[in-house]
Amino acid sequence: MTEKIKRLPDFLKRGIIDTEKTKTVRQILKNNCLNTVCEAARCPNKSECYAKNTATFLIMGNNCTRNCRFCNITCDKPEPLNIEEPLKIAEAVKNLDLNYVVITSVTRDDLEDGGSEHFSKVIYEIRKSTPKVRIEVLTPDFKGITSSIDKVITAQPNVFNHNIETVPSLYKKARPQAIYKRSIEFLKYVKDNSNILTKTGLMVGLGETKEELIQVFEDLVSIKCDIVTIGQYIAPTKNHLEVVKYYQPEEYDELSVIAKKIGIKHSFFSPLTRSSYKAYEVFNED
């Protein structure tokens, strides 16, 4: 049995940043009744991002139809879609004067298209009010239904992100309602049917091996995935999956070297990396 690790290493601790900028971001989000994954998923980087006038918008409510054991988002009955949400997000993007925005969502298996049309409406509204902004979407798998994926492709985000999250052997434990092969095929479909950059992210520390990570890198190279992020899994509460291992900073450097040798074009690996953390910097990486 793996010994439970209770103590969070110092390099994973983040101080609270509270400035006029962070207050402004919170106020704009509150005024528009908007959700962010920064709050819902208890992201450790939210203060840093708010200080830079950035946030990852969480659309289609706060309740998810799946129950991934690593995630802090609730799985209560999902709310009806807010038809005003696309316009409100567009207004917030303009008011925050963003040059890069990330749009993600809870998984909505209760909707026929998984919410893909709602994603496309958000993209269109942002482009109407702020034409020059770069848009990244981080979507669920839409059950692998290609007509749903097509709706988002047609809206032409700059980056299409769908997270693999972990290695195949841990899917049953960590995300039992997802399928590794389906997520790989999802990313391949986007790449094969558009000129949009594809991106994915993984957590480490759930019990995966280096060999399993290497196999995932090889799978991602085979489908020409452009950008890969890796960060440490941190249990949101004691009721979530426990951390098996805290990776040291140098281990991320080692994994980055391996990924590049295998053929990953752009990798961003560090202890506090999350899929949308410093997304603009990753997008502009040479």
Short mmCIF file of C-alpha atoms in Angstrom, two decimals:
data_model
loop_
_atom_site.label_atom_id
_atom_site.label_comp_id
_atom_site.label_asym_id
_atom_site.label_seq_id
_atom_site.Cartn_x
_atom_site.Cartn_y
_atom_site.Cartn_z
CA MET A 1 0.00 0.00 0.00
CA THR A 2 1.28 3.43 -0.91
CA GLU A 3 2.04 5.60 2.10
CA LYS A 4 -0.22 8.62 2.13
CA ILE A 5 1.74 11.84 1.64
CA LYS A 6 0.27 14.61 3.77
CA ARG A 7 2.84 17.37 3.59
CA LEU A 8 2.79 19.69 0.58
CA PRO A 9 6.35 20.54 -0.57
CA ASP A 10 7.32 24.19 -0.22
CA PHE A 11 7.79 24.59 -3.99
CA LEU A 12 4.07 23.85 -4.48
CA LYS A 13 2.88 26.51 -2.05
CA ARG A 14 1.63 29.81 -3.46
CA GLY A 15 1.16 33.02 -1.57
CA ILE A 16 -2.03 35.08 -1.77
CA ILE A 17 -1.78 38.00 -4.19
CA ASP A 18 -4.36 40.72 -3.64
CA THR A 19 -3.97 43.86 -5.70
CA GLU A 20 -6.20 46.35 -7.47
CA LYS A 21 -5.94 44.18 -10.58
CA THR A 22 -7.12 41.02 -8.81
CA LYS A 23 -10.02 42.96 -7.29
CA THR A 24 -10.93 44.32 -10.73
CA VAL A 25 -10.99 40.84 -12.26
CA ARG A 26 -13.16 39.48 -9.45
CA GLN A 27 -15.54 42.42 -9.75
CA ILE A 28 -15.95 42.05 -13.52
CA LEU A 29 -16.64 38.34 -13.13
CA LYS A 30 -19.13 39.01 -10.36
CA ASN A 31 -20.91 41.78 -12.29
CA ASN A 32 -21.38 39.45 -15.25
CA CYS A 33 -22.36 36.43 -13.10
CA LEU A 34 -19.56 34.40 -14.67
CA ASN A 35 -17.82 31.27 -13.45
CA THR A 36 -14.12 30.55 -13.69
CA VAL A 37 -12.33 27.25 -13.42
CA CYS A 38 -9.82 29.19 -11.32
CA GLU A 39 -12.37 29.23 -8.48
CA ALA A 40 -14.33 26.05 -9.18
CA ALA A 41 -11.25 23.81 -9.40
CA ARG A 42 -9.33 25.66 -6.66
CA CYS A 43 -6.43 26.39 -9.00
CA PRO A 44 -3.23 27.34 -7.11
CA ASN A 45 -2.35 29.92 -9.77
CA LYS A 46 -5.52 31.99 -9.71
CA SER A 47 -4.05 34.96 -7.84
CA GLU A 48 -1.11 35.18 -10.25
CA CYS A 49 -3.42 35.00 -13.26
CA TYR A 50 -5.87 37.53 -11.84
CA ALA A 51 -2.95 39.88 -11.21
CA LYS A 52 -2.22 39.69 -14.95
CA ASN A 53 -5.87 40.40 -15.84
CA THR A 54 -6.44 36.88 -17.10
CA ALA A 55 -8.88 34.11 -16.21
CA THR A 56 -10.10 30.84 -17.65
CA PHE A 57 -13.86 31.09 -18.10
CA LEU A 58 -15.95 28.09 -17.10
CA ILE A 59 -19.12 27.89 -19.18
CA MET A 60 -22.35 25.88 -19.00
CA GLY A 61 -22.67 26.01 -15.23
CA ASN A 62 -20.80 24.72 -12.19
CA ASN A 63 -22.10 21.15 -12.15
CA CYS A 64 -20.55 18.34 -14.16
CA THR A 65 -22.24 15.17 -15.41
CA ARG A 66 -19.08 13.15 -14.76
CA ASN A 67 -17.42 12.33 -11.46
CA CYS A 68 -13.66 12.34 -12.00
CA ARG A 69 -12.04 11.56 -8.67
CA PHE A 70 -9.29 14.17 -9.03
CA CYS A 71 -11.57 17.12 -9.75
CA ASN A 72 -13.15 19.57 -7.30
CA ILE A 73 -16.07 20.51 -9.55
CA THR A 74 -19.38 19.15 -8.29
CA CYS A 75 -21.45 16.53 -10.10
CA ASP A 76 -24.92 17.68 -9.05
CA LYS A 77 -27.80 18.06 -11.51
CA PRO A 78 -26.60 20.40 -14.29
CA GLU A 79 -28.18 23.80 -14.74
CA PRO A 80 -30.04 24.90 -17.91
CA LEU A 81 -27.79 26.71 -20.37
CA ASN A 82 -27.70 30.48 -19.94
CA ILE A 83 -28.35 31.91 -23.39
CA GLU A 84 -26.88 35.25 -22.30
CA GLU A 85 -23.57 33.69 -21.23
CA PRO A 86 -21.74 34.07 -24.59
CA LEU A 87 -22.48 37.80 -24.68
CA LYS A 88 -21.53 38.28 -21.01
CA ILE A 89 -18.21 36.52 -21.52
CA ALA A 90 -17.50 38.64 -24.59
CA GLU A 91 -18.19 41.77 -22.51
CA ALA A 92 -15.86 40.55 -19.75
CA VAL A 93 -13.07 39.78 -22.24
CA LYS A 94 -13.37 43.29 -23.63
CA ASN A 95 -13.50 44.93 -20.19
CA LEU A 96 -10.46 42.98 -19.02
CA ASP A 97 -8.60 44.04 -22.17
CA LEU A 98 -7.36 40.50 -22.78
CA ASN A 99 -5.16 39.48 -25.67
CA TYR A 100 -5.60 35.77 -24.95
CA VAL A 101 -8.59 34.00 -23.42
CA VAL A 102 -9.25 30.39 -22.44
CA ILE A 103 -12.79 29.00 -22.50
CA THR A 104 -13.47 25.69 -20.77
CA SER A 105 -16.53 23.95 -19.40
CA VAL A 106 -17.95 21.25 -17.23
CA THR A 107 -18.86 18.07 -19.10
CA ARG A 108 -22.50 18.15 -20.22
CA ASP A 109 -23.39 14.62 -21.30
CA ASP A 110 -27.04 15.58 -20.72
CA LEU A 111 -26.98 17.79 -23.83
CA GLU A 112 -27.37 16.22 -27.28
CA ASP A 113 -24.24 17.91 -28.64
CA GLY A 114 -22.40 18.04 -25.32
CA GLY A 115 -22.58 21.82 -25.39
CA SER A 116 -20.46 22.23 -28.52
CA GLU A 117 -22.82 24.78 -30.05
CA HIS A 118 -22.61 26.84 -26.86
CA PHE A 119 -18.82 26.81 -27.18
CA SER A 120 -19.10 28.07 -30.75
CA LYS A 121 -21.48 30.87 -29.71
CA VAL A 122 -19.00 32.04 -27.07
CA ILE A 123 -16.20 32.12 -29.65
CA TYR A 124 -18.32 34.08 -32.15
CA GLU A 125 -19.41 36.65 -29.54
CA ILE A 126 -15.84 37.22 -28.35
CA ARG A 127 -14.63 37.69 -31.92
CA LYS A 128 -17.40 40.22 -32.62
CA SER A 129 -16.46 42.45 -29.68
CA THR A 130 -12.67 41.83 -29.57
CA PRO A 131 -11.55 40.66 -33.03
CA LYS A 132 -7.83 40.49 -32.28
CA VAL A 133 -8.02 38.34 -29.16
CA ARG A 134 -6.55 34.84 -29.37
CA ILE A 135 -8.98 32.17 -28.20
CA GLU A 136 -8.17 28.78 -26.71
CA VAL A 137 -10.89 26.27 -25.93
CA LEU A 138 -10.51 23.41 -23.47
CA THR A 139 -13.41 21.08 -24.14
CA PRO A 140 -14.77 17.78 -22.89
CA ASP A 141 -14.77 14.84 -25.30
CA PHE A 142 -18.38 15.35 -26.54
CA LYS A 143 -18.57 11.52 -26.34
CA GLY A 144 -16.39 11.47 -29.46
CA ILE A 145 -19.29 12.59 -31.69
CA THR A 146 -17.62 14.23 -34.69
CA SER A 147 -20.58 16.44 -35.60
CA SER A 148 -20.22 18.07 -32.17
CA ILE A 149 -16.48 18.52 -32.58
CA ASP A 150 -17.14 20.08 -36.00
CA LYS A 151 -19.24 22.84 -34.44
CA VAL A 152 -16.22 24.04 -32.45
CA ILE A 153 -13.81 23.59 -35.36
CA THR A 154 -16.06 25.74 -37.55
CA ALA A 155 -15.85 28.58 -35.00
CA GLN A 156 -12.06 28.55 -35.51
CA PRO A 157 -10.45 28.92 -32.08
CA ASN A 158 -6.70 29.48 -32.23
CA VAL A 159 -6.00 26.48 -29.98
CA PHE A 160 -8.18 23.42 -29.44
CA ASN A 161 -7.33 21.77 -26.14
CA HIS A 162 -8.67 18.49 -24.80
CA ASN A 163 -6.97 16.99 -21.77
CA ILE A 164 -5.77 13.39 -21.68
CA GLU A 165 -5.36 13.96 -17.90
CA THR A 166 -3.50 10.74 -17.05
CA VAL A 167 -2.07 7.49 -18.43
CA PRO A 168 -4.43 4.75 -19.70
CA SER A 169 -3.93 2.41 -16.73
CA LEU A 170 -5.27 5.05 -14.32
CA TYR A 171 -8.44 5.95 -16.23
CA LYS A 172 -10.62 3.48 -14.36
CA LYS A 173 -9.50 4.94 -11.03
CA ALA A 174 -9.23 8.62 -11.93
CA ARG A 175 -11.81 9.24 -14.67
CA PRO A 176 -13.99 6.14 -15.09
CA GLN A 177 -16.49 7.77 -17.47
CA ALA A 178 -13.77 8.72 -19.96
CA ILE A 179 -11.91 6.57 -22.48
CA TYR A 180 -8.22 7.14 -23.28
CA LYS A 181 -8.53 5.96 -26.90
CA ARG A 182 -11.53 8.25 -27.45
CA SER A 183 -9.56 11.26 -26.22
CA ILE A 184 -6.63 10.42 -28.49
CA GLU A 185 -8.99 10.01 -31.45
CA PHE A 186 -10.64 13.33 -30.52
CA LEU A 187 -7.34 15.20 -30.80
CA LYS A 188 -6.48 13.37 -34.01
CA TYR A 189 -9.82 14.34 -35.54
CA VAL A 190 -9.25 18.02 -34.79
CA LYS A 191 -5.77 17.90 -36.32
CA ASP A 192 -6.91 15.96 -39.39
CA ASN A 193 -9.85 18.28 -40.06
CA SER A 194 -8.47 21.74 -39.37
CA ASN A 195 -5.37 23.91 -39.22
CA ILE A 196 -6.01 24.65 -35.52
CA LEU A 197 -3.23 24.02 -33.02
CA THR A 198 -4.02 21.03 -30.81
CA LYS A 199 -3.12 20.83 -27.15
CA THR A 200 -3.49 18.45 -24.23
CA GLY A 201 -2.52 18.24 -20.58
CA LEU A 202 -1.69 15.62 -17.98
CA MET A 203 -1.33 15.46 -14.21
CA VAL A 204 1.47 13.50 -12.58
CA GLY A 205 1.61 12.04 -9.10
CA LEU A 206 -1.32 9.63 -9.36
CA GLY A 207 0.85 6.52 -9.60
CA GLU A 208 1.90 6.55 -13.26
CA THR A 209 5.33 5.28 -14.33
CA LYS A 210 7.89 7.02 -16.51
CA GLU A 211 7.41 4.30 -19.11
CA GLU A 212 3.68 5.00 -19.21
CA LEU A 213 4.30 8.72 -19.70
CA ILE A 214 6.71 7.95 -22.53
CA GLN A 215 4.03 5.85 -24.22
CA VAL A 216 1.56 8.75 -23.93
CA PHE A 217 4.16 11.09 -25.49
CA GLU A 218 4.56 8.65 -28.37
CA ASP A 219 0.78 8.45 -28.82
CA LEU A 220 0.56 12.26 -28.92
CA VAL A 221 3.38 12.53 -31.46
CA SER A 222 1.62 9.95 -33.65
CA ILE A 223 -1.44 12.25 -33.87
CA LYS A 224 0.70 15.40 -34.29
CA CYS A 225 -0.49 17.10 -31.10
CA ASP A 226 1.23 20.49 -31.00
CA ILE A 227 1.32 21.45 -27.30
CA VAL A 228 1.54 19.31 -24.15
CA THR A 229 1.40 20.48 -20.54
CA ILE A 230 2.21 18.53 -17.38
CA GLY A 231 1.77 19.57 -13.76
CA GLN A 232 1.58 18.04 -10.30
CA TYR A 233 -1.71 16.59 -9.10
CA ILE A 234 -2.73 18.16 -5.79
CA ALA A 235 -5.70 16.60 -4.02
CA PRO A 236 -8.41 19.28 -3.58
CA THR A 237 -9.77 17.59 -0.44
CA LYS A 238 -9.20 14.43 1.60
CA ASN A 239 -12.16 12.87 -0.24
CA HIS A 240 -10.36 12.98 -3.59
CA LEU A 241 -7.67 10.66 -4.90
CA GLU A 242 -4.60 10.85 -2.73
CA VAL A 243 -1.24 11.92 -4.09
CA VAL A 244 1.05 8.94 -4.66
CA LYS A 245 4.13 11.04 -5.43
CA TYR A 246 5.22 14.67 -5.45
CA TYR A 247 7.55 15.12 -8.42
CA GLN A 248 10.65 17.22 -7.82
CA PRO A 249 11.26 20.24 -10.12
CA GLU A 250 14.19 18.52 -11.83
CA GLU A 251 11.97 15.59 -12.81
CA TYR A 252 9.86 17.93 -14.95
CA ASP A 253 13.02 19.05 -16.74
CA GLU A 254 13.89 15.42 -17.38
CA LEU A 255 10.42 14.68 -18.75
CA SER A 256 10.61 17.76 -20.97
CA VAL A 257 13.88 16.55 -22.50
CA ILE A 258 12.36 13.11 -23.11
CA ALA A 259 9.22 14.60 -24.69
CA LYS A 260 11.23 16.77 -27.07
CA LYS A 261 13.43 13.83 -28.10
CA ILE A 262 10.32 11.81 -28.88
CA GLY A 263 8.94 14.67 -31.00
CA ILE A 264 6.63 16.83 -28.87
CA LYS A 265 6.90 20.29 -30.47
CA HIS A 266 5.96 22.49 -27.52
CA SER A 267 6.02 21.24 -23.94
CA PHE A 268 5.39 23.14 -20.72
CA PHE A 269 6.15 20.98 -17.70
CA SER A 270 6.48 22.29 -14.13
CA PRO A 271 5.05 21.54 -10.68
CA LEU A 272 2.31 24.18 -10.82
CA THR A 273 1.51 23.99 -14.52
CA ARG A 274 -2.19 23.61 -15.26
CA SER A 275 -3.58 23.18 -18.75
CA SER A 276 -4.40 26.88 -19.12
CA TYR A 277 -1.60 28.28 -16.92
CA LYS A 278 0.48 30.78 -18.90
CA ALA A 279 -1.43 29.65 -21.99
CA TYR A 280 -0.44 32.81 -23.87
CA GLU A 281 3.26 32.18 -23.21
CA VAL A 282 2.93 28.56 -24.31
CA PHE A 283 1.07 29.62 -27.46
CA ASN A 284 3.86 32.04 -28.35
CA GLU A 285 6.73 29.68 -27.53
CA ASP A 286 9.27 29.56 -30.33
#
